[in-house]
CSV table of C-alpha atoms in Angstrom, one decimal:
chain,number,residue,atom,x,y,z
A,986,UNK,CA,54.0,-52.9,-23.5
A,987,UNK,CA,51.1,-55.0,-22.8
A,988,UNK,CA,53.1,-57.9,-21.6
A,989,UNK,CA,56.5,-57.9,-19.6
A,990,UNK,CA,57.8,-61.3,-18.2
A,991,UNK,CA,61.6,-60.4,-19.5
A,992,UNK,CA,64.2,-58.5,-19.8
A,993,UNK,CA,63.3,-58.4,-23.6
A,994,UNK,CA,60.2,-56.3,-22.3
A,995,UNK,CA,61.5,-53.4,-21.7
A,996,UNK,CA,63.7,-53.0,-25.3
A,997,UNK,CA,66.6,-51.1,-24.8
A,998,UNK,CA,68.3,-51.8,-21.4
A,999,UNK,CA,70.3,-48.5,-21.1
A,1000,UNK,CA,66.7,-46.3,-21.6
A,1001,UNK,CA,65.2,-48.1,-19.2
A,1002,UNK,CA,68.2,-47.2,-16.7
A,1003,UNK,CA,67.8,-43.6,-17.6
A,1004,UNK,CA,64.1,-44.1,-17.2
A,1005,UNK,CA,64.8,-45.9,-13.8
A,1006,UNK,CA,66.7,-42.9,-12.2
A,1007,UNK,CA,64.5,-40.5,-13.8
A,1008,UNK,CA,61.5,-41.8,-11.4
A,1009,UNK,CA,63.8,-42.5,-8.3
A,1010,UNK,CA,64.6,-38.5,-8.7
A,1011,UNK,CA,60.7,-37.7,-8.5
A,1012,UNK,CA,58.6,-40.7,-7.9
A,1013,UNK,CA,55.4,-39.2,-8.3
A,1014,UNK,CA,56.3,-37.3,-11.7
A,1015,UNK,CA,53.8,-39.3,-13.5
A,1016,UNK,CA,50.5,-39.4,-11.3
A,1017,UNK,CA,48.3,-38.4,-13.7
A,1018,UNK,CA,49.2,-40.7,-16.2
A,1019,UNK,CA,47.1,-43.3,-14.2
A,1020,UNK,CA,44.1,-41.3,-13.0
A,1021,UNK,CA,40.6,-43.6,-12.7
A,1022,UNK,CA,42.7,-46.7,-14.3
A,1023,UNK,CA,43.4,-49.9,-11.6
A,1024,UNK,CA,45.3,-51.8,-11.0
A,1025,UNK,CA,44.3,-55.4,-10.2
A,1026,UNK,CA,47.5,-57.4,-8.2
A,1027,UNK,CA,46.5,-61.3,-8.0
A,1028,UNK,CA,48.4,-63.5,-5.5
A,1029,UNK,CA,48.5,-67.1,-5.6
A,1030,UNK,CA,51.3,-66.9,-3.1
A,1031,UNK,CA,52.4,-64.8,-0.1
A,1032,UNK,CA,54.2,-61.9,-1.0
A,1033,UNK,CA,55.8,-58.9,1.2
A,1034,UNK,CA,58.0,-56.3,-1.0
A,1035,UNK,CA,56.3,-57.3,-4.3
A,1036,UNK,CA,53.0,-56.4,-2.9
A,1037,UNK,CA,54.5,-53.7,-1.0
A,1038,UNK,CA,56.3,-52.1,-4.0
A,1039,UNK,CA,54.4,-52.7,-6.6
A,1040,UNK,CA,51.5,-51.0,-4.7
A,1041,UNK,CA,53.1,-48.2,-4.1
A,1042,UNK,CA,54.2,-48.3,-7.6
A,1043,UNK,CA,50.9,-47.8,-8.4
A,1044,UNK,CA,49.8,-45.6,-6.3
A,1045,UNK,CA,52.4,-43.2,-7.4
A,1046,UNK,CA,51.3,-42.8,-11.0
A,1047,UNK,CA,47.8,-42.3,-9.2
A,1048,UNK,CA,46.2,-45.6,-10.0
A,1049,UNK,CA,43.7,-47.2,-7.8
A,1050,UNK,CA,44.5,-50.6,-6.6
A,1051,UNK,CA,43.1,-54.2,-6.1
A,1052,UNK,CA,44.6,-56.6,-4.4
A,1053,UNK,CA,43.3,-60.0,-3.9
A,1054,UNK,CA,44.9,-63.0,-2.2
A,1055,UNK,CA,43.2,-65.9,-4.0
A,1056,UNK,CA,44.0,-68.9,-1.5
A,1057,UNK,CA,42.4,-66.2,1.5
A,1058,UNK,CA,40.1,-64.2,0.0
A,1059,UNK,CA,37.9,-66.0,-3.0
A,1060,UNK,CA,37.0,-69.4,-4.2
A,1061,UNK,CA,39.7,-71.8,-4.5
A,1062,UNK,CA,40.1,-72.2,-8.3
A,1063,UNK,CA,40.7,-75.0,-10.8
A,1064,UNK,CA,43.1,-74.4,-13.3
A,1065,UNK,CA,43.5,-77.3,-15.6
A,1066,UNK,CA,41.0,-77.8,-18.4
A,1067,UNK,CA,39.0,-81.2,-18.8
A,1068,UNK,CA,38.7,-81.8,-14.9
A,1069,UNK,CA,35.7,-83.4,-13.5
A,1070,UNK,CA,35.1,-80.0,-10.3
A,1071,UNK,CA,34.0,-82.4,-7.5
A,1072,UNK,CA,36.2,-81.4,-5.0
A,1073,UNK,CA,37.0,-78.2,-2.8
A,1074,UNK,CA,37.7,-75.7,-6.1
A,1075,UNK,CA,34.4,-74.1,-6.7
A,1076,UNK,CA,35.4,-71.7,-9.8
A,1077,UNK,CA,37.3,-72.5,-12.7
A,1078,UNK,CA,40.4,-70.1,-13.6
A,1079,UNK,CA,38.6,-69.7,-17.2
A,1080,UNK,CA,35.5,-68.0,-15.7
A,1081,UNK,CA,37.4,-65.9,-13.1
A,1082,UNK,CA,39.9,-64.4,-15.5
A,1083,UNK,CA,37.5,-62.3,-17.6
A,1084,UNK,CA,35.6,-61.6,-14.5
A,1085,UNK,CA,38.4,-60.0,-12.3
A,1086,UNK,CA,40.0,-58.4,-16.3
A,1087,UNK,CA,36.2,-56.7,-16.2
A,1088,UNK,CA,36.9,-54.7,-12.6
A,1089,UNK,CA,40.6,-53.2,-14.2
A,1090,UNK,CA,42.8,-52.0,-16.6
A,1091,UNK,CA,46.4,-53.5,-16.1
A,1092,UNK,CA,46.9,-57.4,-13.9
A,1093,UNK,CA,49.9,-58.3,-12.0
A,1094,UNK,CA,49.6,-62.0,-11.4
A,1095,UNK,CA,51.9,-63.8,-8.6
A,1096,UNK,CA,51.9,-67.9,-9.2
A,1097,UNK,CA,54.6,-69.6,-7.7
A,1098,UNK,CA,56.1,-73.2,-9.5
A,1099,UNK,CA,54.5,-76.2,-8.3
A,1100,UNK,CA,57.0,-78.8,-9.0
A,1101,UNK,CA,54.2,-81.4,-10.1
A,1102,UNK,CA,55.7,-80.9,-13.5
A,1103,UNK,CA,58.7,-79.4,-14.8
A,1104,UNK,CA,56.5,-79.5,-18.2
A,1105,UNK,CA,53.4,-77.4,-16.5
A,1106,UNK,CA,55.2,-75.1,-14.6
A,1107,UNK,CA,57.6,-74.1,-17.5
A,1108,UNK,CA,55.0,-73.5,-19.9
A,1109,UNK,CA,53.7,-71.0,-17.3
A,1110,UNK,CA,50.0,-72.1,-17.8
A,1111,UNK,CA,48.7,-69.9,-15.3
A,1112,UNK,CA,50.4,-66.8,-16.2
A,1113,UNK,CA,49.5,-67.7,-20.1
A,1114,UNK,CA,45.7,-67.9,-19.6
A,1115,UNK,CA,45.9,-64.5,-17.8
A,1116,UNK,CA,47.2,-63.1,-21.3
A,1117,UNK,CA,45.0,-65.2,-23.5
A,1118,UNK,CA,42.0,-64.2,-21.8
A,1119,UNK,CA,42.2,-61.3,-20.3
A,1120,UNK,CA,42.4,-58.9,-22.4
A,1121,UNK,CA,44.2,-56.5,-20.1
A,1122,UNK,CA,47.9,-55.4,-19.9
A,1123,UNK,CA,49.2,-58.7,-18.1
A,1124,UNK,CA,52.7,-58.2,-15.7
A,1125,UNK,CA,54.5,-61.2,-13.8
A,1126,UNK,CA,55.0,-60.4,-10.2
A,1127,UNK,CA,57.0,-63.9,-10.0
A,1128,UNK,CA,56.1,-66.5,-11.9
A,1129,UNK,CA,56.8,-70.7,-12.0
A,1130,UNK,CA,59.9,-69.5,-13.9
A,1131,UNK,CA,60.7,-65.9,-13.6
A,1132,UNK,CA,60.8,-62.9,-11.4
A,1133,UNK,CA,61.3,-60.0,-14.0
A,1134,UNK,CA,60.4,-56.9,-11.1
A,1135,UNK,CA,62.9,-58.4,-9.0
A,1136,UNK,CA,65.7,-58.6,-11.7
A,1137,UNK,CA,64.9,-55.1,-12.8
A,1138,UNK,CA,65.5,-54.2,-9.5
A,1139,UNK,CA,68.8,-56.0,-8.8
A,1140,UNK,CA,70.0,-54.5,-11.8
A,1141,UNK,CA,69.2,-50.7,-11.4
A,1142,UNK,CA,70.8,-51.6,-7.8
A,1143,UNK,CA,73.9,-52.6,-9.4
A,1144,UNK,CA,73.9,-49.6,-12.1
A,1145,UNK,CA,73.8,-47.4,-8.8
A,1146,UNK,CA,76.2,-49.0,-6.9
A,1147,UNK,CA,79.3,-50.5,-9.2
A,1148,UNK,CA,82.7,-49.1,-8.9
A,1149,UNK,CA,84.0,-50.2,-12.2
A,1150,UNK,CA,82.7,-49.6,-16.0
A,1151,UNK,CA,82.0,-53.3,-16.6
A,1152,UNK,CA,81.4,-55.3,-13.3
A,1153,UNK,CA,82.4,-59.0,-12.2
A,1154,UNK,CA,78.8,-60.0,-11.3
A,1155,UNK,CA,78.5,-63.5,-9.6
A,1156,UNK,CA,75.4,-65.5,-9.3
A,1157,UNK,CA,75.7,-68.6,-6.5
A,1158,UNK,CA,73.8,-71.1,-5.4
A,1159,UNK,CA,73.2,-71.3,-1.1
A,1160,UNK,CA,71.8,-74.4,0.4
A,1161,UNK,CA,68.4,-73.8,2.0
A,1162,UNK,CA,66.1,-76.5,4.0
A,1163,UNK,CA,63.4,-76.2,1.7
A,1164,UNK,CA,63.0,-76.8,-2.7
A,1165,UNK,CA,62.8,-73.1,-4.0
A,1166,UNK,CA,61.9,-72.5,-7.7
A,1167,UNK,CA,64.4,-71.7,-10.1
A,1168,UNK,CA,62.5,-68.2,-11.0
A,1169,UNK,CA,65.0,-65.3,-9.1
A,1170,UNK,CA,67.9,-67.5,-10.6
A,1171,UNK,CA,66.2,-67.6,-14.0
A,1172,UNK,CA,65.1,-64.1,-14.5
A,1173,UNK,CA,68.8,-63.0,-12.9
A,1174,UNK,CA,71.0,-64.7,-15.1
A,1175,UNK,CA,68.7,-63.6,-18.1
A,1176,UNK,CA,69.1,-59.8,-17.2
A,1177,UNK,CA,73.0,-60.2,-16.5
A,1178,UNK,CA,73.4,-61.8,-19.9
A,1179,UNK,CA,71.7,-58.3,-21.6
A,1180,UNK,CA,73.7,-56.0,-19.2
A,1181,UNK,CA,77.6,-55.0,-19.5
A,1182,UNK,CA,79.0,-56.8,-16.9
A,1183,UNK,CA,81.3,-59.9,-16.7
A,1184,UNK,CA,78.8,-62.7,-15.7
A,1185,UNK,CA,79.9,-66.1,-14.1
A,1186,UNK,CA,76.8,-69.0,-12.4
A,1187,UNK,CA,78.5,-70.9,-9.7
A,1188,UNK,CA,76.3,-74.2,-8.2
A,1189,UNK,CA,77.1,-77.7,-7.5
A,1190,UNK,CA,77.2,-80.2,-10.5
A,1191,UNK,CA,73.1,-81.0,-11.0
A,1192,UNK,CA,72.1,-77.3,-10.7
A,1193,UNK,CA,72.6,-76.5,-14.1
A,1194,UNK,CA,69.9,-73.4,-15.1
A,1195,UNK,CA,67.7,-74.0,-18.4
A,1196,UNK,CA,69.6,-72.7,-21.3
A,1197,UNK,CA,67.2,-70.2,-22.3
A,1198,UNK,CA,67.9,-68.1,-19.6
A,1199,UNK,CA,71.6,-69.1,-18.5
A,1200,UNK,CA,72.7,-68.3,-22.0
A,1201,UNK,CA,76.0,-68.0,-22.9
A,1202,UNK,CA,77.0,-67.2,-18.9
A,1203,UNK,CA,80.3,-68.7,-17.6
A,1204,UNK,CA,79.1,-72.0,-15.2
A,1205,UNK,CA,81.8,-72.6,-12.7
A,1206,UNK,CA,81.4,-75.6,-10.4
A,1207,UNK,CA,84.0,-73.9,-7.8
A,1208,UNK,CA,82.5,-71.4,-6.1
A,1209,UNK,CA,86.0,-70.0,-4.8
A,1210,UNK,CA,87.5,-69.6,-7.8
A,1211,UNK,CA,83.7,-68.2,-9.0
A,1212,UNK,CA,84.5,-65.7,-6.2
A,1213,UNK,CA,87.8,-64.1,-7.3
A,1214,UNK,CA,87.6,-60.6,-8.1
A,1215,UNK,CA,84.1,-60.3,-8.2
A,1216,UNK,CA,82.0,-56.7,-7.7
A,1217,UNK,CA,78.7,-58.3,-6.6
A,1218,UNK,CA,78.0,-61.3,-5.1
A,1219,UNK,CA,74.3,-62.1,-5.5
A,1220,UNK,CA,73.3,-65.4,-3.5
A,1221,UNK,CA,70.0,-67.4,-4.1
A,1222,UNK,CA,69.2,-70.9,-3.4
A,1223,UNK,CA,66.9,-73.3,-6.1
A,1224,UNK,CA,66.2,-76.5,-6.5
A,1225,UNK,CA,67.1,-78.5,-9.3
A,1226,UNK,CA,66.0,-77.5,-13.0
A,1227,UNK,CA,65.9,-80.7,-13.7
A,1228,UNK,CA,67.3,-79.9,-17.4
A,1229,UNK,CA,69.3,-82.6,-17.7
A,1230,UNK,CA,67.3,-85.0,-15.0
A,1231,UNK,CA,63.6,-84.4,-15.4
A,1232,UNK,CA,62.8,-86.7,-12.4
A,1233,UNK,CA,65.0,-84.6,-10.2
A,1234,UNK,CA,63.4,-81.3,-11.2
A,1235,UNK,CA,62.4,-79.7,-8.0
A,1236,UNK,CA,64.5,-82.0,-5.8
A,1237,UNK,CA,67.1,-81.0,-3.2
A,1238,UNK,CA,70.2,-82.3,-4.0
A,1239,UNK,CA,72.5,-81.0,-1.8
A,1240,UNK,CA,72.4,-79.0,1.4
A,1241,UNK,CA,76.4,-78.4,1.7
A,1242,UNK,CA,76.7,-75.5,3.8
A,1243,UNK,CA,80.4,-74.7,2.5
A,1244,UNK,CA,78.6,-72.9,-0.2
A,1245,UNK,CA,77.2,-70.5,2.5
A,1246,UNK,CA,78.3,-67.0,1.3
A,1247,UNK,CA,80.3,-66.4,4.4
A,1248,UNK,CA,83.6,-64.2,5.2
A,1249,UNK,CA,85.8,-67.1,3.4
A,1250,UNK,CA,84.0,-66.4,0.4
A,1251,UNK,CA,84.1,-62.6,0.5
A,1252,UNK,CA,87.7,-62.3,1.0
A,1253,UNK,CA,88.6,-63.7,-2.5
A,1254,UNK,CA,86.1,-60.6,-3.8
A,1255,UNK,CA,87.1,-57.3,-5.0
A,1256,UNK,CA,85.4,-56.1,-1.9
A,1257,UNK,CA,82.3,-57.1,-3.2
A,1258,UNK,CA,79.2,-56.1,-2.7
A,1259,UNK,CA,76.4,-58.7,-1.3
A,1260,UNK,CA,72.8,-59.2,-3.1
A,1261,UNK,CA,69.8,-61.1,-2.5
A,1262,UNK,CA,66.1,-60.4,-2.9
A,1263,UNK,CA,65.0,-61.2,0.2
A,1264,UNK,CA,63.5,-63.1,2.2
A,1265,UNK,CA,66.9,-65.2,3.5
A,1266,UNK,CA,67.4,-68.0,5.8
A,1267,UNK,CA,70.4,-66.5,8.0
A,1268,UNK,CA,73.2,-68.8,8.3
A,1269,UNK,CA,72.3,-70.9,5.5
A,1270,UNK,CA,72.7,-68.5,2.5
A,1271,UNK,CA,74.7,-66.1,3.9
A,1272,UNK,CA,76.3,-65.5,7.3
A,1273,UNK,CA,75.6,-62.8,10.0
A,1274,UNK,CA,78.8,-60.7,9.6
A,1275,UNK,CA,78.2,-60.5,5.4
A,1276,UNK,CA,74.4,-59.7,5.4
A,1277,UNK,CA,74.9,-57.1,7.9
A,1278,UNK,CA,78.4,-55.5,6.9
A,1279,UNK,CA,78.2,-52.2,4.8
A,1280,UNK,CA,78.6,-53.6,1.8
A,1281,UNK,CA,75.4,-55.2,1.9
A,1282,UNK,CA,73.0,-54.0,-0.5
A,1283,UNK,CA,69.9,-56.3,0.9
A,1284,UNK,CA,67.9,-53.2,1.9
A,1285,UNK,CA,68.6,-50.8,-1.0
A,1286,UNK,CA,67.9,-53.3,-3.4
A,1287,UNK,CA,64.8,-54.1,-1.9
A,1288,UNK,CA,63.8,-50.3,-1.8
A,1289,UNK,CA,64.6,-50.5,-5.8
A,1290,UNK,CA,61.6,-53.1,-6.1
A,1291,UNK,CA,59.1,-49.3,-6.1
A,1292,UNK,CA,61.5,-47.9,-8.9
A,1293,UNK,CA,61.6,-51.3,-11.2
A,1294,UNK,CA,57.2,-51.9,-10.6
A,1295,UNK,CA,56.5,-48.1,-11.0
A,1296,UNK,CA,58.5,-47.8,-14.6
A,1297,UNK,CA,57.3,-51.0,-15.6
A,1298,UNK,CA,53.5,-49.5,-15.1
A,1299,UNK,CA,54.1,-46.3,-16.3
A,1300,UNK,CA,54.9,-47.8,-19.8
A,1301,UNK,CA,52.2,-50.2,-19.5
A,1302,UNK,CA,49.7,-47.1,-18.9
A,1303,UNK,CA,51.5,-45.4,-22.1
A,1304,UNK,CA,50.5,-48.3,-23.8
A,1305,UNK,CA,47.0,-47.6,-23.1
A,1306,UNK,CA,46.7,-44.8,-24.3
């Protein structure tokens, strides 16, 4: 695997499952695999579990480890082409790629979505010149459009955790104060549509997720009726898409806190469980009383974050081989 932004990554789902437990039995089973190989992890943006995890992800298959913080730790960069550098970026991203590829052997690149362009930021242009001139193994710690180690993790979280062969799985939209990209959402839906559950999208009207990832997904506009019967409840806030608006991409539409996941909600649910990758804005995507009942899986699913980064890199190093 020298690339993995998708589900489509991996190949097949259920070996990957298998693979998943396997290394959550013994985490450190494959340490020598990554002897004197690094790992290089770039952040454009902050970042707590998927530095965290994917660290230790590394470490356990014995890999050293870089990590740099580009807006704290090196020269801002430029990343379009045909720009005049006079102002306060000093390097260009076409220099500093096979630079940082020349210190490493795999690159996990975090770049969040800018929402200057619904265009730029879905063509991933940063992530993209990472693979084109690299020449490294290139993974996507979140991207402008898609968190693939987070999605991994939600669902080896949910294989652990279901009480039923095929799950009701339910994706909803929370309002939030600020315009969040559409990546969690994106690489969510994406990894529901490959996995045997029953899979339903629930948002207000102008929230609709790009086609290529929503698929083929049930889109209800009632969020109650979204609710009924469901297994897992997995809330995330975005902003708009902007698929069938591009001048609203990125905008907040609504902030109606009756789509709060609260107690109301959760009563209508087979009991379900509550999901979100973390970090949440208490009270505004999910109440006190759900995020801290036992059903909660915040914590567990966070923990999965290790499993999902260290088989991801395991296969990566196989690759290399």
């Amino acid at each position: 695997m020298r690339v993995f932004r998708s589900v489509k990554d991996l190949g097949n789902l259920e070996e990957a499952l298998r693979e998943a437990a396997e290394i959550k039995a013994d985490r450190f089973k494959y340490q020598e695999l990554g002897r004197n190989k690094t790992a290089l992890l770039i952040f454009f943006n902050n970042s707590l579990r998927t530095r965290l995890s994917t660290q230790k992800a590394a470490m356990n298959l014995g890999m050293n480890v870089i990590v740099l913080d580009v807006n704290q730790g090196a020269w801002k960069l430029e990343t379009e082409r045909g720009v005049v550098m006079d102002g306060d970026k000093s390097e260009h991203l076409l220099e500093a790629i096979p630079v940082m590829a020349s210190y490493c052997d795999i690159i996990g690149v975090r770049s969040f979505a800018t929402f200057e362009s619904r265009e730029n930021d879905y063509e991933e242009k940063v992530l993209e010149q990472f693979i084109k001139y690299s020449g490294k193994p290139v993974f996507f710690m979140e991207s402008a459009t898609v968190h693939p180690l987070q999605s991994f993790a939600d669902l080896i979280t949910i294989e652990e955790y279901k009480e039923c062969k095929r799950p009701k799985v339910v994706l909803t939209w929370a309002p939030h104060p600020k315009a969040l990209p559409q990546a969690v959402p994106n690489s969510f839906a994406e990894w529901m549509n490959e996995a045997d559950v029953d899979f339903v999208v629930t948002h207000p009207e102008g929230y609709e997720l790009d086609p290529q990832f929503v698929g083929d997904a049930k889109v209800e506009y009632d969020q109650m009726k979204a609710f009924e019967g469901a297994d897992f409840i997995y809330a995330k806030n975005w902003s708009c898409p902007g698929v069938t608006r591009p001048e609203d991409y990125g905008k907040i539409l609504s902030q109606d806190m009756n789509w709060t996941v609260s107690q109301r909600q959760m009563a209508v649910t087979n009991n379900a469980f509550f999901m979100h990758c973390l970090p949440v804005r208490r009270n505004m995507i999910v109440t006190d009383d759900v995020i801290e009942s036992p059903r909660s899986l915040v914590i567990p699913e966070a923990a999965n974050r290790e499993i999902s980064a260290t088989v991801v890199l395991k296969r990566m190093l196989e690759a290399l081989k």
